[in-house]
XYZ file of C-alpha atoms in Angstrom:
429
model
C -25.228 0.514 17.739
C -27.581 -2.456 17.868
C -31.124 -2.170 19.208
C -33.526 -4.921 20.231
C -33.514 -7.416 23.108
C -31.707 -5.711 25.979
C -29.095 -8.332 26.885
C -28.587 -9.501 23.299
C -28.000 -5.936 22.107
C -25.662 -5.235 24.996
C -23.566 -8.286 24.117
C -23.402 -7.324 20.437
C -22.509 -3.736 21.218
C -19.558 -4.779 23.394
C -18.023 -7.002 20.734
C -15.553 -5.137 18.528
C -14.652 -6.528 15.093
C -10.919 -6.054 15.604
C -8.487 -4.991 18.325
C -8.381 -1.252 18.976
C -4.640 -1.138 18.212
C -5.340 -2.438 14.674
C -7.743 0.405 13.925
C -6.101 3.244 11.981
C -9.023 5.610 11.351
C -12.794 5.880 11.234
C -14.785 7.307 8.313
C -18.365 8.014 9.381
C -21.102 8.089 6.729
C -23.801 9.882 8.759
C -25.054 10.627 12.247
C -27.881 8.099 12.716
C -27.212 6.242 15.933
C -27.039 2.804 14.265
C -23.988 4.139 12.401
C -22.403 6.464 14.954
C -23.637 5.175 18.296
C -20.639 3.056 19.326
C -17.956 5.618 18.493
C -17.655 6.700 22.145
C -17.284 3.010 23.048
C -14.238 2.874 20.773
C -12.890 5.886 22.626
C -13.677 4.320 26.004
C -11.732 1.257 24.867
C -8.697 3.370 23.980
C -9.163 4.613 20.414
C -7.474 7.983 19.873
C -7.252 8.319 16.090
C -9.161 10.612 13.760
C -12.886 10.203 13.101
C -13.795 11.707 9.729
C -17.285 13.070 8.961
C -19.013 15.740 6.916
C -19.438 19.048 8.708
C -23.194 18.573 9.222
C -22.638 15.014 10.470
C -20.150 16.298 13.013
C -22.632 18.867 14.320
C -25.427 16.293 14.527
C -23.165 13.746 16.228
C -22.355 16.240 18.975
C -25.960 16.181 20.186
C -26.731 12.567 19.233
C -23.836 10.974 21.110
C -24.285 13.070 24.232
C -27.942 12.047 24.267
C -27.014 8.385 23.776
C -24.651 8.550 26.757
C -27.345 10.128 28.924
C -29.935 7.496 27.941
C -27.568 4.653 28.828
C -26.693 6.161 32.188
C -30.387 6.762 33.020
C -31.349 3.234 31.924
C -28.657 1.737 34.149
C -29.893 3.813 37.099
C -33.510 2.793 36.438
C -32.710 -0.929 36.295
C -30.647 -0.755 39.469
C -33.286 1.282 41.330
C -36.072 -1.149 40.421
C -33.878 -4.203 41.085
C -34.203 -5.441 37.507
C -30.530 -6.202 37.113
C -27.804 -3.905 35.925
C -26.240 -3.376 32.512
C -23.104 -1.269 32.525
C -23.424 1.672 30.116
C -21.273 1.285 27.018
C -19.866 4.723 27.696
C -20.475 7.940 29.567
C -20.782 11.588 28.644
C -17.030 12.141 28.973
C -16.441 9.584 26.213
C -18.977 11.299 23.951
C -17.178 14.606 24.523
C -13.791 13.038 23.758
C -15.253 11.506 20.584
C -16.173 14.955 19.323
C -12.639 16.151 19.989
C -11.403 13.450 17.620
C -13.997 14.135 14.906
C -12.932 16.214 11.913
C -15.535 17.716 9.587
C -14.830 17.908 5.855
C -17.025 19.154 2.979
C -18.528 17.065 0.209
C -16.393 16.416 -2.889
C -13.085 17.325 -1.212
C -10.557 14.495 -1.076
C -8.735 14.028 2.237
C -5.853 11.802 3.373
C -7.022 9.165 5.844
C -3.730 7.327 6.395
C -0.722 6.927 4.078
C -1.913 5.194 0.923
C -5.592 5.813 1.602
C -7.546 8.870 0.466
C -11.290 9.402 0.767
C -14.020 11.623 -0.659
C -17.593 12.213 0.486
C -20.481 12.575 -1.981
C -24.061 13.348 -0.994
C -26.065 10.202 -0.181
C -29.385 12.096 0.030
C -30.420 10.212 3.181
C -30.353 12.797 5.981
C -28.567 16.076 6.618
C -24.853 15.502 6.073
C -25.203 11.887 4.934
C -22.585 10.627 2.519
C -21.411 7.806 0.362
C -17.682 7.270 0.796
C -15.132 6.836 -1.976
C -11.954 5.250 -0.591
C -8.935 5.242 -2.907
C -6.359 2.654 -1.795
C -2.856 2.849 -3.279
C -0.226 0.147 -3.074
C 2.891 0.695 -5.137
C 1.806 2.051 -8.493
C -1.694 0.557 -8.282
C -4.818 2.314 -6.964
C -8.233 0.786 -6.475
C -11.434 2.464 -5.335
C -13.694 0.947 -2.693
C -17.081 2.645 -2.387
C -19.289 2.442 0.680
C -22.829 3.489 -0.204
C -23.733 4.571 3.321
C -27.501 4.713 3.614
C -28.863 5.621 0.183
C -31.578 8.255 0.134
C -34.538 8.655 -2.168
C -35.037 10.928 -5.111
C -37.551 13.647 -4.275
C -37.221 13.645 -0.482
C -37.964 16.958 1.180
C -35.178 19.178 2.551
C -32.143 17.125 1.470
C -30.743 16.864 -2.045
C -31.036 13.745 -4.182
C -28.317 11.075 -3.817
C -25.215 11.341 -6.002
C -24.066 7.945 -7.382
C -20.297 7.564 -6.911
C -18.054 6.875 -9.880
C -15.003 4.748 -10.585
C -15.810 1.948 -8.112
C -13.761 -1.250 -8.250
C -15.743 -2.762 -5.379
C -18.866 -1.675 -3.510
C -20.205 -2.131 0.013
C -23.922 -1.422 -0.328
C -26.839 -1.119 2.073
C -29.889 -3.344 1.516
C -32.479 -2.247 4.088
C -35.459 -2.287 1.704
C -34.025 -4.644 -0.892
C -37.211 -6.719 -1.106
C -39.918 -4.073 -1.555
C -40.865 -0.679 -2.892
C -42.211 2.318 -0.989
C -45.292 4.288 -1.808
C -44.585 7.648 -3.412
C -43.632 10.665 -1.324
C -46.765 12.456 -2.558
C -48.905 9.473 -1.615
C -47.401 9.535 1.872
C -48.201 13.216 2.209
C -51.840 12.631 1.267
C -52.075 9.729 3.726
C -50.576 11.877 6.503
C -53.229 14.550 5.929
C -55.986 11.897 5.901
C -54.853 10.319 9.184
C -54.691 13.684 10.941
C -58.120 14.783 9.691
C -59.718 11.475 10.660
C -58.126 11.328 14.122
C -58.960 14.970 14.857
C -62.594 14.273 13.929
C -62.653 11.508 16.583
C -61.210 13.935 19.129
C -58.045 11.882 19.418
C -54.350 12.575 19.209
C -51.864 11.416 16.585
C -48.743 9.953 18.180
C -45.802 9.894 15.776
C -42.675 8.048 16.929
C -39.879 9.607 14.900
C -36.114 9.474 14.767
C -34.785 12.731 16.145
C -32.468 13.141 13.166
C -34.071 13.323 9.750
C -37.531 11.889 10.270
C -38.667 14.504 12.777
C -37.555 17.320 10.483
C -39.286 15.656 7.513
C -42.510 15.463 9.510
C -42.239 19.112 10.567
C -41.634 20.086 6.943
C -44.590 18.009 5.697
C -46.942 19.342 8.360
C -45.802 22.899 7.672
C -46.761 22.426 4.033
C -50.144 20.901 4.895
C -50.898 23.778 7.290
C -49.964 26.357 4.650
C -52.384 24.662 2.238
C -55.181 24.271 4.794
C -55.126 20.509 4.209
C -55.356 19.636 7.899
C -57.411 21.178 10.727
C -55.703 23.850 12.873
C -54.798 21.603 15.809
C -51.635 22.021 17.901
C -48.512 20.145 16.826
C -45.885 19.323 19.450
C -42.300 18.213 18.975
C -41.720 16.599 22.364
C -38.062 15.633 22.263
C -35.102 17.696 23.482
C -32.836 15.773 21.115
C -35.103 16.465 18.138
C -35.211 20.139 19.091
C -31.415 20.281 19.226
C -31.031 18.467 15.909
C -33.603 20.740 14.284
C -31.384 23.638 15.340
C -28.485 21.914 13.582
C -30.628 21.625 10.453
C -31.248 25.359 10.636
C -27.461 25.875 10.827
C -26.866 24.088 7.513
C -29.147 25.597 4.840
C -26.335 25.051 2.325
C -27.310 21.361 2.263
C -31.010 21.938 1.498
C -32.562 21.078 -1.844
C -33.116 24.477 -3.466
C -35.454 22.973 -6.054
C -38.101 22.522 -3.317
C -40.794 25.212 -3.501
C -41.141 25.597 0.271
C -37.364 25.811 0.708
C -37.484 28.743 -1.696
C -40.555 30.488 -0.261
C -40.791 29.808 3.492
C -38.793 32.194 5.646
C -38.559 29.569 8.429
C -38.923 25.899 7.471
C -39.097 24.605 11.032
C -41.202 27.336 12.651
C -44.924 28.006 12.112
C -47.898 29.093 14.174
C -49.317 25.695 15.203
C -45.913 24.178 16.007
C -44.684 23.992 19.605
C -41.354 22.657 20.873
C -41.572 21.154 24.385
C -38.141 20.799 25.926
C -39.062 20.902 29.621
C -40.164 17.694 31.379
C -43.130 19.428 32.999
C -44.295 20.690 29.592
C -44.131 17.117 28.315
C -46.136 15.791 31.273
C -48.737 18.511 30.737
C -49.456 17.103 27.272
C -50.836 13.951 28.894
C -53.320 16.069 30.820
C -54.325 18.249 27.851
C -57.677 17.833 26.140
C -58.638 17.872 22.487
C -56.981 16.620 19.313
C -53.297 17.220 18.725
C -50.239 15.809 16.981
C -47.260 14.720 19.089
C -43.929 13.898 17.446
C -41.442 12.294 19.829
C -38.352 10.102 19.813
C -37.291 7.413 19.731
C -38.222 6.207 16.287
C -38.375 2.524 17.281
C -40.217 3.371 20.526
C -37.487 1.831 22.658
C -36.872 4.896 24.799
C -37.526 8.612 24.966
C -40.749 10.501 25.601
C -42.754 8.597 22.990
C -42.791 5.633 25.394
C -44.571 7.747 28.018
C -47.103 8.938 25.439
C -47.754 5.347 24.391
C -48.196 4.296 28.020
C -50.850 7.001 28.344
C -52.425 6.854 24.896
C -52.123 3.384 23.337
C -55.266 2.165 25.128
C -57.474 4.996 23.800
C -59.385 3.976 20.628
C -59.727 7.618 19.567
C -55.962 7.931 19.191
C -53.761 6.938 16.269
C -50.196 5.677 16.453
C -48.679 6.735 13.140
C -45.573 4.716 12.244
C -43.361 6.511 9.728
C -40.102 4.570 10.014
C -38.513 1.139 10.018
C -39.090 -0.975 13.141
C -36.404 -3.545 13.919
C -37.124 -6.986 15.343
C -37.644 -7.237 19.106
C -38.417 -3.529 19.516
C -41.589 -2.028 20.958
C -42.127 -0.409 17.569
C -42.191 -3.799 15.849
C -44.769 -5.040 18.357
C -46.934 -1.998 17.616
C -46.624 -2.600 13.859
C -47.630 -6.225 14.436
C -50.654 -4.858 16.342
C -50.064 -7.106 19.314
C -53.155 -6.756 21.537
C -51.144 -5.993 24.691
C -47.916 -3.998 24.916
C -45.386 -4.241 27.721
C -44.480 -0.649 28.644
C -42.504 0.155 31.786
C -43.305 -3.340 33.035
C -47.062 -2.833 32.735
C -49.579 -4.413 30.352
C -51.086 -1.717 28.127
C -53.906 -2.767 25.752
C -53.367 -1.580 22.199
C -56.741 -0.055 21.367
C -55.467 2.933 19.423
C -55.483 2.688 15.647
C -52.137 1.869 14.064
C -51.391 3.449 10.698
C -48.187 2.848 8.750
C -46.767 5.207 6.146
C -43.560 3.977 4.540
C -43.388 6.744 1.931
C -41.446 8.896 4.379
C -38.626 6.403 4.603
C -35.270 8.075 4.061
C -33.935 4.790 2.673
C -34.112 4.044 -1.024
C -36.367 1.090 -1.817
C -35.608 -1.907 -4.039
C -36.205 -0.081 -7.329
C -34.419 3.088 -6.198
C -31.363 1.138 -4.996
C -31.277 -0.864 -8.206
C -31.421 2.336 -10.242
C -28.717 3.912 -8.062
C -26.519 0.859 -8.605
C -27.141 1.034 -12.340
C -25.847 4.616 -12.376
C -22.804 3.565 -10.333
C -22.126 0.819 -12.883
C -22.381 3.308 -15.771
C -19.645 5.372 -14.132
C -17.585 2.350 -13.010
C -16.490 0.180 -15.954
C -14.335 -1.995 -13.658
C -16.973 -2.610 -10.992
C -16.260 -5.938 -9.335
C -17.728 -7.463 -6.183
C -20.710 -5.973 -4.365
C -21.085 -6.768 -0.660
C -24.543 -6.256 0.831
C -24.789 -5.002 4.413
C -27.330 -3.185 6.621
C -30.329 -5.413 5.986
C -32.071 -8.378 7.549
C -30.803 -11.725 6.245
C -33.872 -12.696 4.216
C -33.991 -9.250 2.611
C -30.315 -9.427 1.668
C -30.800 -12.859 0.115
C -33.746 -11.691 -1.970
C -31.942 -8.542 -3.118
C -28.801 -10.523 -3.956
C -30.850 -12.883 -6.133
C -32.404 -9.952 -7.995
C -29.053 -8.215 -8.568
C -27.300 -11.446 -9.588
C -29.972 -11.923 -12.243
C -28.927 -8.531 -13.616
C -25.329 -9.678 -13.984
C -23.768 -8.261 -10.819
C -21.367 -10.225 -8.613
C -23.006 -10.038 -5.194
C -22.201 -11.504 -1.781
C -23.834 -11.243 1.652
C -20.788 -11.429 3.919
C -20.901 -12.801 7.442
C -20.013 -10.369 10.252
C -16.296 -10.062 11.069
C -15.130 -11.717 7.842
C -12.484 -10.143 5.615
C -12.620 -9.797 1.840
C -10.063 -8.785 -0.751
C -10.699 -6.993 -4.052
């Protein structure tokens, strides 16, 4: 699902790359909405085949897609009510429910038959709970070739999830490139910066507003804050997770401890990773509104991660003008989103049609990114190459055009055959 300018995104989201009747099956890499968000649209358009996913991805998708349907329906109602035009929702709740009926969960490292002549295997991508790289073995006659889709590649050393597993035996590779032109700060450096921002903001009597993706980033922030509280590294101020979707997805995390990284000290020692004394989950709307009236320093974590919708928008409308507050950006902000405008520190933000001065401090921590950076992706690719003596073409996807071009140049210099394909083009290997 595309995000950004409303009409432009709507047009992109309604354009399918091929006729529904030509689509045999869907293999989902993970539950983030930019990867899963249009599945109910396929169903609304008539798709009735299998949708494959890991078990954790299936459980996360159940709450993510229902939430996506609700947001679209509410947005359409809001625009119509305020006479700001009308954009038909891509799909409704019934389509999200039907999507889940078609979704089949399979474990990592177990090969499954997709369609005759095509078998697939999931390996851990280390990105979020349930995320996977996909090995697709295609057989024609007596010849089999392996196409690998990287999915979103995680980072070594991320909290909660295990490190990514480089696939083997690839003949061709579709690879993400989100951060192909830069490196992140270290995870430990990000943790120290998080503690510093909270201490400094609390000393001013302000609140720390953290826009966070409900899946993955919110749980990472809870985990990090839990550790800082246990160590006494931050003052004992209340911490609120103000997102029903994030609360539901955190419950899914708690359902899948088999996917956690057992080498993590807190995973080994903490009885409850996502519950501690200072942490409060606010599901009810009235509880959320009460936060705006509360006094004193606090931390509020709320979706959506790019600040395009969800309760974080209300908190920004109330708090972006207060110089005591801090808006802490811990994730990627796409072009034309409110989050990108915050990162650019535009002096005035348009929120709910009103001009809101941006007087709050803006701090950016990219060490919590769940995406591998340039060096990490290059190292991951090197390990794939070691295990894939016949590796041929590499197609870069999932990155802005200038980033893809820069990453392609760097990989080509290392001897790889790399292309940045145009949307809706077909390639043979």
